[in-house]
């Protein structure tokens, strides 16, 4: 047996050298370890809160490749969106709202907010400055006649149409 302060090392356990109590604990641990099998889950079958956690993890992992640490903040007042702070290694940070789809919302203009979403159809992740994207989308004329834009001036796309994919292209986080 190694000294308790020795560095941890993986050692195969000889169950014949264990006391009955240790053997029961070892067998129980083996059962639990055997039950922990990694298998991919169907995203569409996940409950909503797990889809949000999944999307946050996907976006945070992509941003980490670019030197960002993503720290979850509070959800919005209705609990529908996840907000997080993306802090870059150079010290700069920005507020990001995680959505399930491409979104513009006029009431968000002037908040210095970024929108992040994962396109379920292509599995691509986008992070864009909300105000700039709203300006570009409005300029295309694609939302001007839409009732959602005439009323609350909010619009989202479950799957981005071709014209929007062109605008989003430069904001894809690869």
Backbone as JSON Lines, residues from 0, in Angstrom:
{"i":0,"aa":"X","n":[0.85,-1.18,0.0],"ca":[0.0,0.0,0.0],"c":[0.89,1.24,0.0]}
{"i":1,"aa":"X","n":[0.48,2.26,-0.76],"ca":[1.27,3.49,-0.85],"c":[0.96,4.41,0.32]}
{"i":2,"aa":"X","n":[1.88,5.29,0.59],"ca":[1.69,6.27,1.66],"c":[0.58,7.24,1.26]}
{"i":3,"aa":"X","n":[-0.26,7.67,2.21],"ca":[-1.4,8.55,1.88],"c":[-1.0,9.86,1.22]}
{"i":4,"aa":"X","n":[0.21,10.35,1.44],"ca":[0.61,11.62,0.83],"c":[1.33,11.42,-0.5]}
{"i":5,"aa":"X","n":[1.5,10.17,-0.92],"ca":[2.16,9.89,-2.2],"c":[1.27,10.36,-3.34]}
{"i":6,"aa":"X","n":[1.87,10.77,-4.46],"ca":[1.05,11.19,-5.6],"c":[0.11,10.06,-6.02]}
{"i":7,"aa":"X","n":[-1.07,10.45,-6.48],"ca":[-2.04,9.45,-6.91],"c":[-1.54,8.75,-8.16]}
{"i":8,"aa":"X","n":[-1.75,7.47,-8.21],"ca":[-1.39,6.69,-9.38],"c":[-2.49,5.66,-9.6]}
{"i":9,"aa":"X","n":[-2.76,5.37,-10.83],"ca":[-3.76,4.36,-11.11],"c":[-3.16,2.99,-10.86]}
{"i":10,"aa":"X","n":[-3.82,2.23,-10.04],"ca":[-3.36,0.88,-9.74],"c":[-4.53,-0.07,-9.87]}
{"i":11,"aa":"X","n":[-4.27,-1.21,-10.45],"ca":[-5.31,-2.22,-10.53],"c":[-5.5,-2.8,-9.14]}
{"i":12,"aa":"X","n":[-6.73,-2.92,-8.71],"ca":[-7.03,-3.42,-7.39],"c":[-7.15,-4.94,-7.45]}
{"i":13,"aa":"X","n":[-6.42,-5.58,-6.55],"ca":[-6.54,-7.03,-6.41],"c":[-7.62,-7.27,-5.36]}
{"i":14,"aa":"X","n":[-8.8,-7.66,-5.81],"ca":[-9.93,-7.79,-4.89],"c":[-9.72,-8.87,-3.84]}
{"i":15,"aa":"X","n":[-8.78,-9.79,-4.06],"ca":[-8.51,-10.83,-3.07],"c":[-7.79,-10.28,-1.85]}
{"i":16,"aa":"X","n":[-7.16,-9.11,-1.97],"ca":[-6.44,-8.51,-0.85],"c":[-7.33,-7.58,-0.02]}
{"i":17,"aa":"X","n":[-8.58,-7.4,-0.42],"ca":[-9.47,-6.48,0.27],"c":[-10.25,-7.17,1.38]}
{"i":18,"aa":"X","n":[-10.59,-6.38,2.4],"ca":[-11.47,-6.88,3.45],"c":[-12.87,-7.02,2.87]}
{"i":19,"aa":"X","n":[-13.77,-7.75,3.51],"ca":[-15.15,-7.87,2.99],"c":[-15.82,-6.5,2.79]}
{"i":20,"aa":"X","n":[-15.59,-5.57,3.72],"ca":[-16.19,-4.23,3.6],"c":[-15.6,-3.5,2.4]}
{"i":21,"aa":"X","n":[-14.29,-3.56,2.23],"ca":[-13.64,-2.92,1.08],"c":[-14.1,-3.55,-0.23]}
{"i":22,"aa":"X","n":[-14.27,-4.87,-0.21],"ca":[-14.72,-5.58,-1.41],"c":[-16.11,-5.12,-1.82]}
{"i":23,"aa":"X","n":[-17.03,-4.96,-0.82],"ca":[-18.39,-4.48,-1.14],"c":[-18.33,-3.07,-1.74]}
{"i":24,"aa":"X","n":[-17.51,-2.21,-1.14],"ca":[-17.38,-0.84,-1.64],"c":[-16.79,-0.85,-3.05]}
{"i":25,"aa":"X","n":[-15.78,-1.7,-3.25],"ca":[-15.14,-1.8,-4.57],"c":[-16.13,-2.31,-5.62]}
{"i":26,"aa":"X","n":[-16.9,-3.34,-5.27],"ca":[-17.88,-3.89,-6.21],"c":[-18.97,-2.87,-6.53]}
{"i":27,"aa":"X","n":[-19.39,-2.12,-5.49],"ca":[-20.41,-1.09,-5.7],"c":[-19.89,-0.02,-6.65]}
{"i":28,"aa":"X","n":[-18.63,0.38,-6.44],"ca":[-18.01,1.39,-7.3],"c":[-17.92,0.88,-8.73]}
{"i":29,"aa":"X","n":[-17.54,-0.39,-8.91],"ca":[-17.45,-0.97,-10.26],"c":[-18.81,-0.95,-10.95]}
{"i":30,"aa":"X","n":[-19.88,-1.25,-10.2],"ca":[-21.23,-1.22,-10.79],"c":[-21.59,0.18,-11.25]}
{"i":31,"aa":"X","n":[-21.3,1.17,-10.39],"ca":[-21.6,2.55,-10.74],"c":[-20.78,3.01,-11.95]}
{"i":32,"aa":"X","n":[-19.5,2.62,-11.96],"ca":[-18.64,3.0,-13.07],"c":[-19.11,2.35,-14.36]}
{"i":33,"aa":"X","n":[-19.55,1.12,-14.27],"ca":[-20.04,0.42,-15.46],"c":[-21.32,1.06,-15.97]}
{"i":34,"aa":"X","n":[-22.11,1.63,-15.07],"ca":[-23.37,2.26,-15.48],"c":[-23.13,3.61,-16.15]}
{"i":35,"aa":"X","n":[-21.97,4.21,-15.93],"ca":[-21.66,5.51,-16.51],"c":[-21.04,5.31,-17.89]}
{"i":36,"aa":"X","n":[-21.89,5.25,-18.87],"ca":[-21.45,5.02,-20.24],"c":[-21.74,6.28,-21.04]}
{"i":37,"aa":"X","n":[-20.75,6.75,-21.76],"ca":[-20.95,7.94,-22.58],"c":[-21.7,7.57,-23.84]}
{"i":38,"aa":"X","n":[-22.81,8.21,-24.05],"ca":[-23.53,8.03,-25.31],"c":[-24.18,9.36,-25.65]}
{"i":39,"aa":"X","n":[-24.15,9.67,-26.93],"ca":[-24.73,10.93,-27.38],"c":[-26.24,10.88,-27.22]}
{"i":40,"aa":"X","n":[-26.77,12.01,-26.82],"ca":[-28.21,12.14,-26.66],"c":[-28.78,12.88,-27.86]}
{"i":41,"aa":"X","n":[-30.03,12.62,-28.15],"ca":[-30.73,13.32,-29.21],"c":[-31.13,14.69,-28.69]}
{"i":42,"aa":"X","n":[-30.51,15.73,-29.22],"ca":[-30.76,17.1,-28.76],"c":[-32.24,17.43,-28.74]}
{"i":43,"aa":"X","n":[-32.95,17.06,-29.75],"ca":[-34.38,17.41,-29.86],"c":[-35.24,16.73,-28.8]}
{"i":44,"aa":"X","n":[-34.73,15.66,-28.2],"ca":[-35.49,14.96,-27.16],"c":[-35.17,15.46,-25.75]}
{"i":45,"aa":"X","n":[-34.17,16.34,-25.63],"ca":[-33.81,16.86,-24.32],"c":[-34.86,17.84,-23.82]}
{"i":46,"aa":"X","n":[-35.1,17.89,-22.51],"ca":[-35.98,18.92,-21.95],"c":[-35.38,20.31,-22.2]}
{"i":47,"aa":"X","n":[-36.21,21.31,-22.2],"ca":[-35.78,22.68,-22.53],"c":[-34.58,23.13,-21.71]}
{"i":48,"aa":"X","n":[-34.6,22.93,-20.4],"ca":[-33.48,23.42,-19.57],"c":[-32.17,22.71,-19.93]}
{"i":49,"aa":"X","n":[-32.24,21.45,-20.37],"ca":[-31.02,20.75,-20.77],"c":[-30.56,21.21,-22.15]}
{"i":50,"aa":"X","n":[-31.5,21.6,-23.02],"ca":[-31.1,22.15,-24.32],"c":[-30.38,23.48,-24.12]}
{"i":51,"aa":"X","n":[-30.86,24.29,-23.16],"ca":[-30.19,25.56,-22.87],"c":[-28.77,25.31,-22.37]}
{"i":52,"aa":"X","n":[-28.63,24.34,-21.46],"ca":[-27.31,24.0,-20.92],"c":[-26.41,23.47,-22.03]}
{"i":53,"aa":"X","n":[-26.96,22.65,-22.92],"ca":[-26.21,22.11,-24.04],"c":[-25.72,23.24,-24.95]}
{"i":54,"aa":"X","n":[-26.63,24.15,-25.31],"ca":[-26.27,25.26,-26.19],"c":[-25.21,26.15,-25.54]}
{"i":55,"aa":"X","n":[-25.37,26.42,-24.24],"ca":[-24.36,27.24,-23.55],"c":[-23.0,26.55,-23.61]}
{"i":56,"aa":"X","n":[-22.97,25.25,-23.35],"ca":[-21.71,24.51,-23.38],"c":[-21.07,24.54,-24.76]}
{"i":57,"aa":"X","n":[-21.89,24.39,-25.8],"ca":[-21.36,24.42,-27.17],"c":[-20.78,25.79,-27.51]}
{"i":58,"aa":"X","n":[-21.51,26.84,-27.17],"ca":[-21.03,28.2,-27.47],"c":[-19.79,28.51,-26.64]}
{"i":59,"aa":"X","n":[-19.82,28.18,-25.35],"ca":[-18.67,28.45,-24.48],"c":[-17.42,27.71,-24.96]}
{"i":60,"aa":"X","n":[-17.59,26.48,-25.41],"ca":[-16.44,25.7,-25.9],"c":[-15.85,26.35,-27.15]}
{"i":61,"aa":"X","n":[-16.7,26.82,-28.05],"ca":[-16.19,27.48,-29.26],"c":[-15.46,28.78,-28.9]}
{"i":62,"aa":"X","n":[-16.05,29.56,-28.0],"ca":[-15.42,30.82,-27.62],"c":[-14.1,30.6,-26.89]}
{"i":63,"aa":"X","n":[-13.98,29.51,-26.15],"ca":[-12.74,29.2,-25.43],"c":[-11.57,29.08,-26.4]}
{"i":64,"aa":"X","n":[-11.83,28.57,-27.6],"ca":[-10.76,28.46,-28.61],"c":[-10.2,29.83,-29.0]}
{"i":65,"aa":"X","n":[-10.96,30.89,-28.74],"ca":[-10.53,32.24,-29.09],"c":[-10.11,33.05,-27.86]}
{"i":66,"aa":"X","n":[-9.91,32.35,-26.72],"ca":[-9.42,33.02,-25.53],"c":[-10.48,33.61,-24.63]}
{"i":67,"aa":"X","n":[-11.73,33.18,-24.79],"ca":[-12.81,33.7,-23.96],"c":[-13.2,32.7,-22.88]}
{"i":68,"aa":"X","n":[-13.43,33.23,-21.7],"ca":[-13.99,32.46,-20.59],"c":[-15.45,32.9,-20.48]}
{"i":69,"aa":"X","n":[-16.36,31.97,-20.57],"ca":[-17.79,32.3,-20.54],"c":[-18.36,31.99,-19.16]}
{"i":70,"aa":"X","n":[-18.86,33.03,-18.51],"ca":[-19.38,32.91,-17.15],"c":[-20.87,33.18,-17.17]}
{"i":71,"aa":"X","n":[-21.69,32.16,-16.83],"ca":[-23.14,32.39,-16.84],"c":[-23.53,33.49,-15.88]}
{"i":72,"aa":"X","n":[-24.47,34.28,-16.31],"ca":[-25.02,35.35,-15.5],"c":[-26.44,34.93,-15.15]}
{"i":73,"aa":"X","n":[-27.27,35.87,-14.81],"ca":[-28.65,35.52,-14.47],"c":[-29.48,35.36,-15.74]}
{"i":74,"aa":"X","n":[-30.53,34.51,-15.67],"ca":[-31.43,34.44,-16.83],"c":[-32.22,35.74,-16.93]}
{"i":75,"aa":"X","n":[-32.85,35.97,-18.07],"ca":[-33.66,37.18,-18.18],"c":[-34.84,37.06,-17.2]}
{"i":76,"aa":"X","n":[-35.58,38.13,-17.04],"ca":[-36.65,38.16,-16.04],"c":[-37.71,37.08,-16.24]}
{"i":77,"aa":"X","n":[-37.94,36.69,-17.48],"ca":[-38.92,35.64,-17.74],"c":[-38.29,34.25,-17.68]}
{"i":78,"aa":"X","n":[-36.97,34.19,-17.54],"ca":[-36.28,32.91,-17.44],"c":[-36.13,32.18,-18.76]}
{"i":79,"aa":"X","n":[-36.29,32.9,-19.87],"ca":[-36.27,32.26,-21.19],"c":[-34.88,32.17,-21.79]}
{"i":80,"aa":"X","n":[-34.01,33.08,-21.44],"ca":[-32.7,33.15,-22.07],"c":[-31.61,33.06,-21.03]}
{"i":81,"aa":"X","n":[-30.46,32.61,-21.47],"ca":[-29.29,32.58,-20.61],"c":[-28.4,33.75,-21.01]}
{"i":82,"aa":"X","n":[-28.04,34.54,-20.04],"ca":[-27.08,35.62,-20.27],"c":[-25.74,35.16,-19.73]}
{"i":83,"aa":"X","n":[-24.68,35.56,-20.41],"ca":[-23.36,35.26,-19.87],"c":[-22.39,36.35,-20.25]}
{"i":84,"aa":"X","n":[-21.32,36.4,-19.49],"ca":[-20.26,37.36,-19.74],"c":[-19.14,36.58,-20.43]}
{"i":85,"aa":"X","n":[-18.71,37.06,-21.56],"ca":[-17.58,36.46,-22.27],"c":[-16.37,37.36,-22.0]}
{"i":86,"aa":"X","n":[-15.41,36.82,-21.22],"ca":[-14.21,37.59,-20.86],"c":[-13.03,37.07,-21.66]}
{"i":87,"aa":"X","n":[-12.37,37.98,-22.35],"ca":[-11.22,37.61,-23.16],"c":[-9.96,37.66,-22.3]}
{"i":88,"aa":"X","n":[-8.94,36.93,-22.72],"ca":[-7.69,36.9,-21.96],"c":[-7.02,38.28,-21.89]}
{"i":89,"aa":"X","n":[-7.4,39.19,-22.81],"ca":[-6.83,40.54,-22.77],"c":[-7.56,41.45,-21.77]}
{"i":90,"aa":"X","n":[-8.59,40.89,-21.09],"ca":[-9.3,41.65,-20.06],"c":[-10.61,42.26,-20.53]}
{"i":91,"aa":"X","n":[-10.82,42.33,-21.83],"ca":[-12.08,42.89,-22.33],"c":[-13.2,41.87,-22.15]}
{"i":92,"aa":"X","n":[-14.41,42.37,-21.95],"ca":[-15.54,41.45,-21.79],"c":[-16.77,42.04,-22.49]}
{"i":93,"aa":"X","n":[-17.73,41.16,-22.74],"ca":[-18.98,41.61,-23.34],"c":[-20.13,40.76,-22.79]}
{"i":94,"aa":"X","n":[-21.31,41.34,-22.81],"ca":[-22.52,40.65,-22.37],"c":[-23.14,39.93,-23.56]}
{"i":95,"aa":"X","n":[-23.41,38.64,-23.38],"ca":[-23.96,37.83,-24.45],"c":[-25.27,37.23,-23.99]}
{"i":96,"aa":"X","n":[-26.25,37.27,-24.86],"ca":[-27.53,36.61,-24.59],"c":[-27.61,35.39,-25.49]}
{"i":97,"aa":"X","n":[-27.76,34.23,-24.88],"ca":[-27.86,32.98,-25.61],"c":[-29.31,32.75,-26.03]}
{"i":98,"aa":"X","n":[-29.51,32.56,-27.31],"ca":[-30.84,32.32,-27.86],"c":[-30.83,30.96,-28.56]}
{"i":99,"aa":"X","n":[-32.01,30.46,-28.87],"ca":[-32.09,29.19,-29.61],"c":[-32.18,29.43,-31.1]}
{"i":100,"aa":"X","n":[-32.25,30.7,-31.5],"ca":[-32.38,31.04,-32.92],"c":[-31.89,32.46,-33.16]}
{"i":101,"aa":"X","n":[-31.67,32.78,-34.42],"ca":[-31.27,34.15,-34.79],"c":[-32.4,35.09,-34.39]}
{"i":102,"aa":"X","n":[-32.03,36.2,-33.75],"ca":[-33.04,37.1,-33.17],"c":[-32.6,38.55,-33.3]}
{"i":103,"aa":"X","n":[-33.56,39.41,-33.56],"ca":[-33.36,40.85,-33.39],"c":[-34.56,41.37,-32.6]}
{"i":104,"aa":"X","n":[-34.32,42.32,-31.75],"ca":[-35.38,42.85,-30.89],"c":[-35.06,44.32,-30.63]}
{"i":105,"aa":"X","n":[-35.89,45.2,-31.16],"ca":[-35.58,46.63,-31.11],"c":[-35.41,47.15,-29.67]}
{"i":106,"aa":"X","n":[-36.08,46.53,-28.7],"ca":[-35.93,47.01,-27.32],"c":[-34.53,46.73,-26.76]}
{"i":107,"aa":"X","n":[-33.73,45.94,-27.44],"ca":[-32.37,45.62,-27.01],"c":[-31.32,46.58,-27.59]}
{"i":108,"aa":"X","n":[-31.75,47.44,-28.5],"ca":[-30.82,48.39,-29.12],"c":[-30.24,49.31,-28.04]}
{"i":109,"aa":"X","n":[-28.93,49.53,-28.12],"ca":[-28.26,50.43,-27.19],"c":[-27.76,49.75,-25.92]}
{"i":110,"aa":"X","n":[-27.96,48.44,-25.79],"ca":[-27.51,47.73,-24.59],"c":[-26.11,47.14,-24.73]}
{"i":111,"aa":"X","n":[-25.51,47.28,-25.9],"ca":[-24.18,46.72,-26.12],"c":[-24.17,45.2,-26.04]}
{"i":112,"aa":"X","n":[-25.25,44.61,-26.44],"ca":[-25.48,43.17,-26.29],"c":[-25.05,42.39,-27.53]}
{"i":113,"aa":"X","n":[-24.51,41.21,-27.3],"ca":[-24.23,40.25,-28.37],"c":[-25.26,39.13,-28.26]}
{"i":114,"aa":"X","n":[-25.64,38.59,-29.4],"ca":[-26.55,37.45,-29.44],"c":[-25.75,36.24,-29.89]}
{"i":115,"aa":"X","n":[-25.92,35.13,-29.19],"ca":[-25.27,33.87,-29.57],"c":[-26.36,32.83,-29.79]}
{"i":116,"aa":"X","n":[-26.2,32.04,-30.84],"ca":[-27.13,30.92,-31.04],"c":[-26.43,29.84,-31.84]}
{"i":117,"aa":"X","n":[-26.96,28.64,-31.7],"ca":[-26.47,27.49,-32.45],"c":[-27.55,27.12,-33.44]}
{"i":118,"aa":"X","n":[-27.22,27.14,-34.72],"ca":[-28.17,26.76,-35.77],"c":[-28.31,25.24,-35.73]}
{"i":119,"aa":"X","n":[-29.48,24.77,-35.32],"ca":[-29.7,23.33,-35.18],"c":[-29.58,22.59,-36.5]}
{"i":120,"aa":"X","n":[-29.9,23.25,-37.59],"ca":[-29.86,22.6,-38.9],"c":[-28.44,22.33,-39.36]}
{"i":121,"aa":"X","n":[-27.54,23.28,-39.12],"ca":[-26.16,23.15,-39.6],"c":[-25.16,22.88,-38.48]}
{"i":122,"aa":"X","n":[-25.59,23.03,-37.22],"ca":[-24.76,22.89,-36.03],"c":[-23.68,23.97,-35.96]}
{"i":123,"aa":"X","n":[-23.88,25.06,-36.68],"ca":[-22.93,26.18,-36.63],"c":[-23.3,27.1,-35.47]}
{"i":124,"aa":"X","n":[-22.28,27.73,-34.89],"ca":[-22.48,28.67,-33.78],"c":[-22.17,30.07,-34.29]}
{"i":125,"aa":"X","n":[-23.06,31.01,-33.95],"ca":[-22.89,32.4,-34.34],"c":[-22.95,33.28,-33.1]}
{"i":126,"aa":"X","n":[-22.11,34.32,-33.08],"ca":[-22.16,35.35,-32.05],"c":[-22.05,36.67,-32.78]}
{"i":127,"aa":"X","n":[-23.1,37.48,-32.68],"ca":[-23.09,38.74,-33.42],"c":[-23.51,39.91,-32.54]}
{"i":128,"aa":"X","n":[-23.0,41.11,-32.86],"ca":[-23.43,42.31,-32.13],"c":[-24.87,42.62,-32.53]}
{"i":129,"aa":"X","n":[-25.76,42.65,-31.56],"ca":[-27.18,42.79,-31.83],"c":[-27.5,44.03,-32.66]}
{"i":130,"aa":"X","n":[-27.02,45.19,-32.22],"ca":[-27.38,46.44,-32.89],"c":[-26.93,46.46,-34.35]}
{"i":131,"aa":"X","n":[-25.72,46.0,-34.6],"ca":[-25.21,45.97,-35.97],"c":[-26.03,45.03,-36.84]}
{"i":132,"aa":"X","n":[-26.36,43.87,-36.3],"ca":[-27.14,42.9,-37.08],"c":[-28.56,43.43,-37.33]}
{"i":133,"aa":"X","n":[-29.16,44.08,-36.34],"ca":[-30.49,44.64,-36.56],"c":[-30.45,45.66,-37.69]}
{"i":134,"aa":"X","n":[-29.44,46.53,-37.66],"ca":[-29.3,47.55,-38.71],"c":[-29.19,46.89,-40.09]}
{"i":135,"aa":"X","n":[-28.36,45.86,-40.19],"ca":[-28.17,45.18,-41.47],"c":[-29.44,44.48,-41.95]}
{"i":136,"aa":"X","n":[-30.14,43.83,-41.03],"ca":[-31.36,43.12,-41.4],"c":[-32.44,44.09,-41.85]}
{"i":137,"aa":"X","n":[-32.61,45.17,-41.12],"ca":[-33.62,46.16,-41.51],"c":[-33.28,46.74,-42.88]}
{"i":138,"aa":"X","n":[-32.01,46.97,-43.13],"ca":[-31.56,47.53,-44.4],"c":[-31.91,46.62,-45.59]}
{"i":139,"aa":"X","n":[-31.98,45.29,-45.37],"ca":[-32.33,44.37,-46.46],"c":[-33.78,44.5,-46.88]}
{"i":140,"aa":"X","n":[-34.63,45.01,-45.99],"ca":[-36.07,45.12,-46.29],"c":[-36.82,43.82,-46.06]}
{"i":141,"aa":"X","n":[-36.17,42.79,-45.55],"ca":[-36.8,41.49,-45.36],"c":[-37.81,41.46,-44.22]}
{"i":142,"aa":"X","n":[-37.71,42.36,-43.24],"ca":[-38.63,42.33,-42.11],"c":[-39.62,43.49,-42.1]}
{"i":143,"aa":"X","n":[-39.48,44.44,-42.98],"ca":[-40.3,45.64,-42.96],"c":[-41.8,45.41,-43.02]}
{"i":144,"aa":"X","n":[-42.26,44.44,-43.81],"ca":[-43.69,44.19,-43.96],"c":[-44.22,43.15,-42.98]}
{"i":145,"aa":"X","n":[-43.38,42.62,-42.16],"ca":[-43.78,41.56,-41.24],"c":[-44.52,42.14,-40.04]}
{"i":146,"aa":"X","n":[-45.62,41.5,-39.64],"ca":[-46.42,41.99,-38.52],"c":[-45.63,42.07,-37.22]}
{"i":147,"aa":"X","n":[-44.75,41.07,-36.99],"ca":[-43.95,41.08,-35.76],"c":[-43.03,42.3,-35.73]}
{"i":148,"aa":"X","n":[-42.59,42.74,-36.9],"ca":[-41.7,43.89,-36.94],"c":[-42.48,45.19,-36.86]}
{"i":149,"aa":"X","n":[-43.7,45.21,-37.38],"ca":[-44.52,46.41,-37.31],"c":[-44.97,46.69,-35.88]}
{"i":150,"aa":"X","n":[-45.28,45.63,-35.13],"ca":[-45.77,45.78,-33.75],"c":[-44.63,45.95,-32.77]}
{"i":151,"aa":"X","n":[-44.23,44.87,-32.1],"ca":[-43.21,44.98,-31.07],"c":[-41.79,45.16,-31.6]}
{"i":152,"aa":"X","n":[-41.61,45.11,-32.91],"ca":[-40.3,45.24,-33.55],"c":[-39.31,44.2,-33.02]}
{"i":153,"aa":"X","n":[-39.78,42.98,-33.02],"ca":[-38.97,41.85,-32.6],"c":[-39.18,40.74,-33.62]}
{"i":154,"aa":"X","n":[-38.11,40.07,-33.98],"ca":[-38.26,39.0,-34.95],"c":[-37.17,37.94,-34.73]}
{"i":155,"aa":"X","n":[-37.55,36.69,-35.01],"ca":[-36.57,35.61,-34.92],"c":[-36.85,34.59,-36.01]}
{"i":156,"aa":"X","n":[-35.84,33.81,-36.3],"ca":[-35.92,32.8,-37.36],"c":[-35.53,31.44,-36.78]}
{"i":157,"aa":"X","n":[-36.47,30.49,-36.74],"ca":[-36.11,29.15,-36.24],"c":[-34.95,28.55,-37.03]}
{"i":158,"aa":"X","n":[-34.96,28.76,-38.33],"ca":[-33.85,28.36,-39.2],"c":[-33.54,29.57,-40.07]}
{"i":159,"aa":"X","n":[-32.32,30.07,-40.04],"ca":[-32.02,31.27,-40.83],"c":[-32.22,31.03,-42.33]}
{"i":160,"aa":"X","n":[-32.97,31.92,-42.99],"ca":[-33.11,31.8,-44.46],"c":[-31.78,32.13,-45.14]}
{"i":161,"aa":"X","n":[-31.7,31.82,-46.41],"ca":[-30.44,31.99,-47.16],"c":[-29.9,33.41,-47.06]}
{"i":162,"aa":"X","n":[-30.76,34.42,-47.2],"ca":[-30.3,35.8,-47.17],"c":[-29.69,36.14,-45.8]}
{"i":163,"aa":"X","n":[-30.26,35.56,-44.72],"ca":[-29.74,35.83,-43.38],"c":[-28.43,35.07,-43.14]}
{"i":164,"aa":"X","n":[-28.32,33.88,-43.69],"ca":[-27.07,33.12,-43.55],"c":[-25.9,33.93,-44.13]}
{"i":165,"aa":"X","n":[-26.17,34.65,-45.22],"ca":[-25.13,35.49,-45.81],"c":[-24.68,36.58,-44.85]}
{"i":166,"aa":"X","n":[-25.62,37.19,-44.13],"ca":[-25.27,38.23,-43.15],"c":[-24.55,37.65,-41.94]}
{"i":167,"aa":"X","n":[-24.92,36.44,-41.57],"ca":[-24.35,35.81,-40.38],"c":[-22.95,35.23,-40.61]}
{"i":168,"aa":"X","n":[-22.62,35.0,-41.85],"ca":[-21.39,34.28,-42.19],"c":[-20.16,34.8,-41.46]}
{"i":169,"aa":"X","n":[-19.98,36.11,-41.41],"ca":[-18.77,36.65,-40.78],"c":[-18.79,36.51,-39.25]}
{"i":170,"aa":"X","n":[-19.95,36.16,-38.68],"ca":[-20.06,36.01,-37.23],"c":[-20.07,34.56,-36.76]}
{"i":171,"aa":"X","n":[-19.8,33.65,-37.71],"ca":[-19.72,32.25,-37.32],"c":[-18.47,32.02,-36.48]}
{"i":172,"aa":"X","n":[-18.63,31.32,-35.39],"ca":[-17.5,30.97,-34.52],"c":[-17.11,29.55,-34.91]}
{"i":173,"aa":"X","n":[-16.02,29.42,-35.62],"ca":[-15.6,28.11,-36.17],"c":[-14.76,27.33,-35.2]}
